[in-house]
Amino acid sequence: MKILAIDTSCDETAVAVTDGRRVLSNIIYSQILIHKKWGGVVPSLAKRAHEDRIDFVVGDALKKAANFDAVAVTQGPGLAVALEVGIKKAKELAQKYGKKLIAVNHLEGHVYSCFVQNSQGNPPIEFRFPYLALIVSGGHTELVIFKNHLQYEVIGQTVDDAAGEALDKAGKLLGLGYPAGPVIERLAKEAENKDFYHFPRPMLRSNNLNFSFSGLKTSFYYFLQRHPEEQKKIKELASSFQEAVFDTLIAKTEKAINQTGITNLLVGGGVIANQYLRTKFRQLAKKHQGSVLFPSYKHLTGDNAAMIGVVAYYKAQKGQFVFDIVGLDRVPRLGL
Ligand code: KG4
Ligand code: ZN
C-alpha cells in the first residue's frame, strides 16, 4: 500500500511516499535559513514558507513514486498555523484523487522512525515488543512504553523545556547560532575534560520519570554572567552543558528500565543525530543486556514525512481512516 505522507508540524516542509515500512521518496525542505536570524522558529514565517513550498515538495516526492493509494498527514502536536498547511493540502489531494486519508500523531512518527527502511527493505529489523521509547527533539522529551503497534503509555515527559530546546538556548547564550545541537556536539568532541564545570543534573533525585531543563539553563546563564572570563573556554562550556543534558536523559531512561523491566530501547528525534549520545545509549543497553535502535538514516532523526507514512500504514491495517475529511482539524497539543 503506497502512502503519500505530509508533515508540516514545525519548520520543515516534508513529503514522502512510503510502501509499508519502505521509503520510496522522502523530500524535506528545511526552513532553517529563514528562522536562523531570529534564533528560533517564527510561526508566521513558518506558515508562509510551508504555503510557498508545499506544492513543489509534493511534486518532487511524486517524481520518484508517481502513484499512491492513500494520503497521510500529521495532525499534531506542532505549531497550529504550520499544521494547517499540511492538513489543507492532504485533504485537497485525498479529495482530488478519491483516496482515503489517515491522520497521524507526530510523536508516533518519531517512535516508528527507528523502523523505517530504505526502498530495498533495509535494515531488516523486526518488531520485538515491548519497547521503552525516548523521543528527544527540539519540541519534545518523552519516555514511552511502546506496547504494541499504535499502543503507548507515556511514563515521563519534560515539565518545561525539551532537551533539544535546552541545547539550543545554551548555544544561543554562547553565540553558536540556531540550531545549536550539532555545533555543541562538534565543540564537545574537542573538549579535553568533557565535564569541566559539572553543571547541575536536573530532576535526578526526584522519584518520577519526568524531565526539567529550565533550571539547568538558568544556572548556565548565571554562571556566564558571573564568570565572563570563562567564555573563552567554549569547548568546555559546550561539553559540560551537553553532558548535564545527556546524563539526565540516560539516568531517567535507566530509572525507567529498572521500573518497567523493559530493556529494548528506541530513541528517536533530532537530538539522537548526536553520535556521542548514541554511544551512551548503546552502553546503557549493554549494561542491562538489552538492545537499542535509532533511526537508521540521519534524515530520519529530525522531522520528516517518511516516519508519518510508516505509522499511517499500521493505522490503515487497523482501518483507522479519517471518515469526515472536511472536519479534520489540527490538534497542536496532541499527546500520545
Ligand atoms: O526533531 P527535530 O528536527 O525537530 C523537532 O521536532 O523539534 O529536532 C531538532 C532539535 C534541535 O533542538 C537541534 O538542536 C537538535 O535537534 N539536534 C541535535 C543534533 N542535531 C540536531 N542535538 C544534538 N546533537 C546533534 N547532532
Ligand atoms: Zn519532531
Short mmCIF file of C-alpha atoms and ligand atoms in Angstrom, two decimals:
data_model
loop_
_atom_site.label_atom_id
_atom_site.label_comp_id
_atom_site.label_asym_id
_atom_site.label_seq_id
_atom_site.Cartn_x
_atom_site.Cartn_y
_atom_site.Cartn_z
CA MET A 1 0.00 0.00 0.00
CA LYS A 2 1.60 3.24 -1.16
CA ILE A 3 1.05 6.26 1.03
CA LEU A 4 1.70 9.92 0.25
CA ALA A 5 2.59 11.44 3.63
CA ILE A 6 2.86 15.09 4.65
CA ASP A 7 4.36 16.68 7.78
CA THR A 8 4.37 20.44 8.32
CA SER A 9 4.38 20.39 12.12
CA CYS A 10 7.24 22.80 12.64
CA ASP A 11 9.94 24.20 10.37
CA GLU A 12 10.40 21.55 7.68
CA THR A 13 8.04 21.10 4.76
CA ALA A 14 8.22 17.33 4.42
CA VAL A 15 6.54 14.97 1.96
CA ALA A 16 7.28 11.28 1.42
CA VAL A 17 5.95 8.28 -0.44
CA THR A 18 6.17 5.04 1.53
CA ASP A 19 5.17 1.44 0.88
CA GLY A 20 4.73 -0.45 4.14
CA ARG A 21 7.91 0.40 6.04
CA ARG A 22 9.87 1.17 2.87
CA VAL A 23 10.57 4.71 1.76
CA LEU A 24 10.26 5.37 -1.96
CA SER A 25 10.87 9.09 -1.71
CA ASN A 26 11.48 11.45 1.19
CA ILE A 27 11.68 15.16 0.48
CA ILE A 28 12.50 17.57 3.30
CA TYR A 29 12.56 21.30 2.64
CA SER A 30 14.15 22.87 5.71
CA GLN A 31 13.33 26.41 6.78
CA ILE A 32 16.41 26.74 8.97
CA LEU A 33 17.83 29.60 6.92
CA ILE A 34 14.59 31.57 7.34
CA HIS A 35 14.46 31.19 11.14
CA LYS A 36 18.17 31.29 11.88
CA LYS A 37 18.44 35.05 12.23
CA TRP A 38 15.60 35.07 14.78
CA GLY A 39 17.27 32.41 16.91
CA GLY A 40 14.22 30.12 16.79
CA VAL A 41 11.13 29.24 14.77
CA VAL A 42 8.82 32.21 13.98
CA PRO A 43 5.28 30.79 13.44
CA SER A 44 4.09 33.35 10.87
CA LEU A 45 7.22 32.87 8.75
CA ALA A 46 6.89 29.08 9.07
CA LYS A 47 3.31 29.22 7.82
CA ARG A 48 4.18 31.32 4.80
CA ALA A 49 7.18 29.18 3.88
CA HIS A 50 5.08 26.00 4.09
CA GLU A 51 2.43 27.58 1.86
CA ASP A 52 5.02 28.73 -0.66
CA ARG A 53 6.68 25.33 -0.93
CA ILE A 54 4.13 22.63 -0.27
CA ASP A 55 3.12 22.11 -3.91
CA PHE A 56 6.71 21.98 -5.04
CA VAL A 57 7.63 19.44 -2.33
CA VAL A 58 4.58 17.25 -3.10
CA GLY A 59 5.51 17.35 -6.79
CA ASP A 60 9.09 16.42 -6.01
CA ALA A 61 8.07 13.48 -3.81
CA LEU A 62 5.80 12.19 -6.57
CA LYS A 63 8.55 12.37 -9.20
CA LYS A 64 10.17 9.21 -7.87
CA ALA A 65 6.96 7.44 -6.87
CA ALA A 66 4.10 8.57 -9.05
CA ASN A 67 1.05 6.80 -7.65
CA PHE A 68 -0.35 6.31 -4.17
CA ASP A 69 -3.28 4.53 -2.51
CA ALA A 70 -3.85 6.82 0.48
CA VAL A 71 -2.83 10.19 1.89
CA ALA A 72 -1.43 10.65 5.43
CA VAL A 73 -0.87 13.85 7.34
CA THR A 74 0.43 14.97 10.72
CA GLN A 75 -2.47 16.23 12.84
CA GLY A 76 -0.34 17.33 15.83
CA PRO A 77 1.44 18.09 18.02
CA GLY A 78 3.08 21.13 16.48
CA LEU A 79 2.56 24.75 15.51
CA ALA A 80 -1.13 25.33 14.71
CA VAL A 81 -0.51 27.61 11.73
CA ALA A 82 2.07 25.22 10.31
CA LEU A 83 -0.01 22.04 10.80
CA GLU A 84 -2.90 23.70 8.99
CA VAL A 85 -0.96 24.00 5.76
CA GLY A 86 -0.22 20.27 5.57
CA ILE A 87 -3.73 19.26 6.58
CA LYS A 88 -5.30 21.52 3.96
CA LYS A 89 -3.07 20.06 1.24
CA ALA A 90 -3.72 16.48 2.38
CA LYS A 91 -7.49 16.99 2.28
CA GLU A 92 -7.22 18.53 -1.17
CA LEU A 93 -5.16 15.60 -2.50
CA ALA A 94 -7.38 12.94 -0.90
CA GLN A 95 -10.48 14.53 -2.40
CA LYS A 96 -8.98 15.25 -5.80
CA TYR A 97 -7.76 11.67 -6.29
CA GLY A 98 -10.53 9.95 -4.31
CA LYS A 99 -8.12 8.42 -1.77
CA LYS A 100 -8.50 7.60 1.90
CA LEU A 101 -7.00 9.98 4.46
CA ILE A 102 -5.06 8.94 7.58
CA ALA A 103 -4.30 11.38 10.43
CA VAL A 104 -1.04 10.72 12.28
CA ASN A 105 0.40 11.84 15.60
CA HIS A 106 3.85 13.36 15.01
CA LEU A 107 5.21 11.70 18.18
CA GLU A 108 4.17 8.27 16.89
CA GLY A 109 6.20 9.14 13.84
CA HIS A 110 9.33 9.70 15.93
CA VAL A 111 8.76 6.33 17.67
CA TYR A 112 8.33 4.48 14.35
CA SER A 113 11.29 6.32 12.78
CA CYS A 114 13.51 3.58 14.27
CA PHE A 115 11.82 1.03 11.98
CA VAL A 116 11.77 2.96 8.73
CA GLN A 117 13.52 1.12 5.89
CA ASN A 118 15.07 2.22 2.62
CA SER A 119 13.46 1.29 -0.69
CA GLN A 120 15.27 -2.08 -0.62
CA GLY A 121 13.79 -3.01 2.76
CA ASN A 122 16.95 -2.38 4.77
CA PRO A 123 17.68 -2.65 7.62
CA PRO A 124 15.53 -5.79 8.02
CA ILE A 125 14.75 -5.30 11.75
CA GLU A 126 11.55 -6.86 13.08
CA PHE A 127 9.39 -5.57 15.95
CA ARG A 128 10.02 -7.19 19.35
CA PHE A 129 7.53 -5.58 21.73
CA PRO A 130 7.51 -4.10 24.30
CA TYR A 131 9.96 -1.25 23.90
CA LEU A 132 10.95 1.65 26.04
CA ALA A 133 10.96 4.61 23.65
CA LEU A 134 12.55 8.00 24.23
CA ILE A 135 11.74 10.92 21.95
CA VAL A 136 14.32 13.71 22.13
CA SER A 137 13.75 16.63 19.82
CA GLY A 138 13.57 20.41 19.82
CA GLY A 139 9.96 20.26 20.96
CA HIS A 140 9.71 17.03 22.94
CA THR A 141 11.29 14.86 25.60
CA GLU A 142 9.05 11.87 26.22
CA LEU A 143 9.59 8.45 27.74
CA VAL A 144 7.02 5.99 26.49
CA ILE A 145 6.25 2.30 26.79
CA PHE A 146 5.58 1.16 23.23
CA LYS A 147 3.46 -1.90 24.00
CA ASN A 148 2.38 -2.96 20.56
CA HIS A 149 1.53 -1.33 17.25
CA LEU A 150 -0.16 2.02 17.97
CA GLN A 151 -0.29 1.32 21.72
CA TYR A 152 1.62 3.60 24.05
CA GLU A 153 1.85 4.58 27.67
CA VAL A 154 3.63 7.86 28.44
CA ILE A 155 5.65 7.40 31.63
CA GLY A 156 7.74 10.58 31.64
CA GLN A 157 7.96 13.93 29.92
CA THR A 158 9.51 17.33 30.31
CA VAL A 159 7.80 19.77 32.62
CA ASP A 160 9.38 22.75 30.83
CA ASP A 161 11.99 22.85 28.04
CA ALA A 162 12.71 19.94 25.73
CA ALA A 163 16.25 18.51 25.56
CA GLY A 164 16.96 19.98 22.11
CA GLU A 165 15.47 23.30 23.17
CA ALA A 166 17.82 23.37 26.18
CA LEU A 167 20.81 22.76 23.89
CA ASP A 168 19.57 25.47 21.51
CA LYS A 169 19.11 28.00 24.32
CA ALA A 170 22.54 27.30 25.81
CA GLY A 171 24.03 27.58 22.34
CA LYS A 172 22.35 30.94 21.87
CA LEU A 173 23.97 32.20 25.09
CA LEU A 174 27.30 31.06 23.69
CA GLY A 175 26.61 32.75 20.34
CA LEU A 176 26.55 29.47 18.43
CA GLY A 177 23.54 30.22 16.21
CA TYR A 178 20.44 28.10 15.60
CA PRO A 179 20.02 25.16 15.86
CA ALA A 180 22.92 24.76 18.27
CA GLY A 181 22.79 21.00 18.92
CA PRO A 182 25.12 19.99 16.07
CA VAL A 183 27.60 22.81 16.86
CA ILE A 184 27.68 21.83 20.54
CA GLU A 185 28.35 18.23 19.51
CA ARG A 186 31.34 19.33 17.41
CA LEU A 187 32.79 21.59 20.12
CA ALA A 188 32.26 18.99 22.84
CA LYS A 189 34.21 16.43 20.85
CA GLU A 190 37.30 18.63 21.21
CA ALA A 191 36.98 19.34 24.93
CA GLU A 192 39.74 17.67 26.90
CA ASN A 193 37.70 17.49 30.05
CA LYS A 194 34.14 16.67 28.99
CA ASP A 195 32.59 17.67 32.30
CA PHE A 196 34.90 20.51 33.35
CA TYR A 197 32.16 22.62 35.02
CA HIS A 198 29.85 19.86 36.23
CA PHE A 199 26.57 21.79 35.91
CA PRO A 200 23.56 20.53 37.93
CA ARG A 201 21.73 17.41 36.75
CA PRO A 202 18.08 18.39 36.97
CA MET A 203 15.44 16.07 38.46
CA LEU A 204 17.84 13.22 39.08
CA ARG A 205 16.90 12.96 42.70
CA SER A 206 13.17 13.09 42.02
CA ASN A 207 11.42 9.75 42.01
CA ASN A 208 9.33 10.19 38.91
CA LEU A 209 10.41 9.86 35.28
CA ASN A 210 9.85 13.47 34.30
CA PHE A 211 12.48 15.83 32.93
CA SER A 212 13.14 19.51 33.56
CA PHE A 213 15.81 21.52 31.80
CA SER A 214 14.94 25.12 32.55
CA GLY A 215 16.81 25.16 35.89
CA LEU A 216 19.94 23.96 34.15
CA LYS A 217 19.56 26.67 31.52
CA THR A 218 19.14 29.32 34.23
CA SER A 219 22.18 28.18 36.18
CA PHE A 220 24.17 28.18 32.93
CA TYR A 221 23.01 31.75 32.25
CA TYR A 222 24.05 32.99 35.70
CA PHE A 223 27.33 31.15 35.50
CA LEU A 224 28.17 33.02 32.28
CA GLN A 225 27.09 36.32 33.84
CA ARG A 226 29.23 35.79 36.89
CA HIS A 227 32.26 34.44 35.05
CA PRO A 228 32.58 36.29 31.74
CA GLU A 229 36.26 35.31 31.61
CA GLU A 230 35.24 31.65 31.31
CA GLN A 231 33.56 32.35 27.94
CA LYS A 232 36.92 31.65 26.35
CA LYS A 233 36.61 28.02 27.35
CA ILE A 234 33.88 27.50 24.77
CA LYS A 235 34.60 23.80 24.21
CA GLU A 236 34.45 23.00 27.92
CA LEU A 237 31.29 25.08 28.38
CA ALA A 238 29.53 23.42 25.44
CA SER A 239 30.65 19.97 26.52
CA SER A 240 29.74 20.40 30.19
CA PHE A 241 26.26 21.63 29.29
CA GLN A 242 25.76 18.76 26.84
CA GLU A 243 26.99 16.34 29.49
CA ALA A 244 24.42 17.60 32.03
CA VAL A 245 21.58 17.17 29.50
CA PHE A 246 22.72 13.74 28.27
CA ASP A 247 23.45 12.39 31.76
CA THR A 248 19.91 13.30 32.72
CA LEU A 249 18.45 11.55 29.65
CA ILE A 250 20.47 8.41 30.38
CA ALA A 251 19.74 8.39 34.12
CA LYS A 252 15.98 8.76 33.64
CA THR A 253 15.95 6.08 30.96
CA GLU A 254 17.86 3.79 33.29
CA LYS A 255 15.34 4.50 36.04
CA ALA A 256 12.58 3.57 33.57
CA ILE A 257 14.39 0.32 32.68
CA ASN A 258 14.58 -0.57 36.36
CA GLN A 259 10.94 0.29 36.98
CA THR A 260 9.48 -1.46 33.94
CA GLY A 261 11.97 -4.27 33.37
CA ILE A 262 11.94 -3.38 29.65
CA THR A 263 15.45 -3.43 28.19
CA ASN A 264 14.75 -2.99 24.47
CA LEU A 265 15.17 0.73 23.79
CA LEU A 266 14.17 3.02 20.92
CA VAL A 267 15.45 6.58 20.65
CA GLY A 268 14.06 9.00 18.05
CA GLY A 269 14.06 12.77 17.41
CA GLY A 270 16.53 15.38 16.21
CA VAL A 271 18.86 15.14 19.22
CA ILE A 272 19.67 11.48 18.52
CA ALA A 273 21.61 12.61 15.45
CA ASN A 274 24.29 13.10 18.12
CA GLN A 275 26.80 10.25 17.88
CA TYR A 276 28.09 10.72 21.41
CA LEU A 277 24.55 10.34 22.80
CA ARG A 278 24.13 7.20 20.67
CA THR A 279 27.26 5.76 22.28
CA LYS A 280 25.88 6.50 25.73
CA PHE A 281 22.61 4.71 24.89
CA ARG A 282 24.49 1.72 23.45
CA GLN A 283 26.44 1.45 26.71
CA LEU A 284 23.23 1.69 28.73
CA ALA A 285 21.56 -1.07 26.71
CA LYS A 286 24.63 -3.27 27.04
CA LYS A 287 24.78 -2.76 30.80
CA HIS A 288 21.22 -4.11 31.05
CA GLN A 289 21.71 -6.90 28.45
CA GLY A 290 19.20 -5.16 26.23
CA SER A 291 19.22 -3.55 22.81
CA VAL A 292 18.79 -0.09 21.36
CA LEU A 293 17.53 1.09 17.98
CA PHE A 294 17.93 4.54 16.43
CA PRO A 295 16.68 5.81 13.07
CA SER A 296 18.93 4.12 10.52
CA TYR A 297 19.47 7.19 8.39
CA LYS A 298 20.32 10.68 9.61
CA HIS A 299 17.48 12.37 7.73
CA LEU A 300 15.05 10.24 9.75
CA THR A 301 16.16 11.68 13.11
CA GLY A 302 14.77 15.18 12.56
CA ASP A 303 11.31 15.92 11.24
CA ASN A 304 10.37 14.02 8.08
CA ALA A 305 7.26 12.61 6.46
CA ALA A 306 8.59 9.08 5.87
CA MET A 307 8.01 8.24 9.53
CA ILE A 308 4.44 9.59 9.20
CA GLY A 309 3.80 7.35 6.18
CA VAL A 310 5.02 4.29 8.10
CA VAL A 311 2.71 4.96 11.07
CA ALA A 312 -0.14 5.52 8.58
CA TYR A 313 0.47 2.06 7.12
CA TYR A 314 -0.15 0.44 10.53
CA LYS A 315 -3.21 2.64 11.08
CA ALA A 316 -4.57 1.66 7.67
CA GLN A 317 -4.16 -2.03 8.57
CA LYS A 318 -6.46 -1.41 11.52
CA GLY A 319 -8.94 0.58 9.44
CA GLN A 320 -8.11 3.85 11.22
CA PHE A 321 -9.01 6.26 8.44
CA VAL A 322 -10.44 9.78 8.68
CA PHE A 323 -14.14 9.39 7.93
CA ASP A 324 -15.02 13.10 8.00
CA ILE A 325 -12.31 14.52 5.74
CA VAL A 326 -13.74 18.05 5.70
CA GLY A 327 -13.98 18.10 9.51
CA LEU A 328 -10.37 17.04 10.18
CA ASP A 329 -8.65 19.73 12.24
CA ARG A 330 -5.17 20.23 13.68
CA VAL A 331 -4.51 19.38 17.35
CA PRO A 332 -1.45 21.44 18.34
CA ARG A 333 -1.17 19.82 21.77
CA LEU A 334 -1.96 16.26 20.74
CA GLY A 335 -0.39 13.72 23.11
CA LEU A 336 0.40 10.05 22.67
O1 KG4 B 1 13.27 16.51 15.59
P1 KG4 B 1 13.73 17.90 15.28
O2 KG4 B 1 14.27 18.18 13.91
O3 KG4 B 1 12.58 18.94 15.48
C1 KG4 B 1 11.57 18.83 16.39
O4 KG4 B 1 10.61 18.05 16.16
O5 KG4 B 1 11.67 19.56 17.41
O6 KG4 B 1 14.82 18.29 16.36
C2 KG4 B 1 15.56 19.47 16.33
C3 KG4 B 1 16.46 19.52 17.54
C4 KG4 B 1 17.13 20.89 17.73
O7 KG4 B 1 16.98 21.27 19.08
C5 KG4 B 1 18.59 20.60 17.42
O8 KG4 B 1 19.50 21.42 18.13
C6 KG4 B 1 18.73 19.16 17.83
O9 KG4 B 1 17.51 18.56 17.43
N1 KG4 B 1 19.86 18.49 17.17
C7 KG4 B 1 20.93 17.99 17.82
C8 KG4 B 1 21.81 17.49 16.83
N2 KG4 B 1 21.24 17.68 15.60
C9 KG4 B 1 20.04 18.29 15.83
N3 KG4 B 1 21.22 17.95 19.12
C10 KG4 B 1 22.39 17.40 19.47
N4 KG4 B 1 23.29 16.90 18.60
C11 KG4 B 1 23.06 16.93 17.27
N5 KG4 B 1 23.94 16.44 16.40
ZN ZN B 2 9.63 16.26 15.59
#
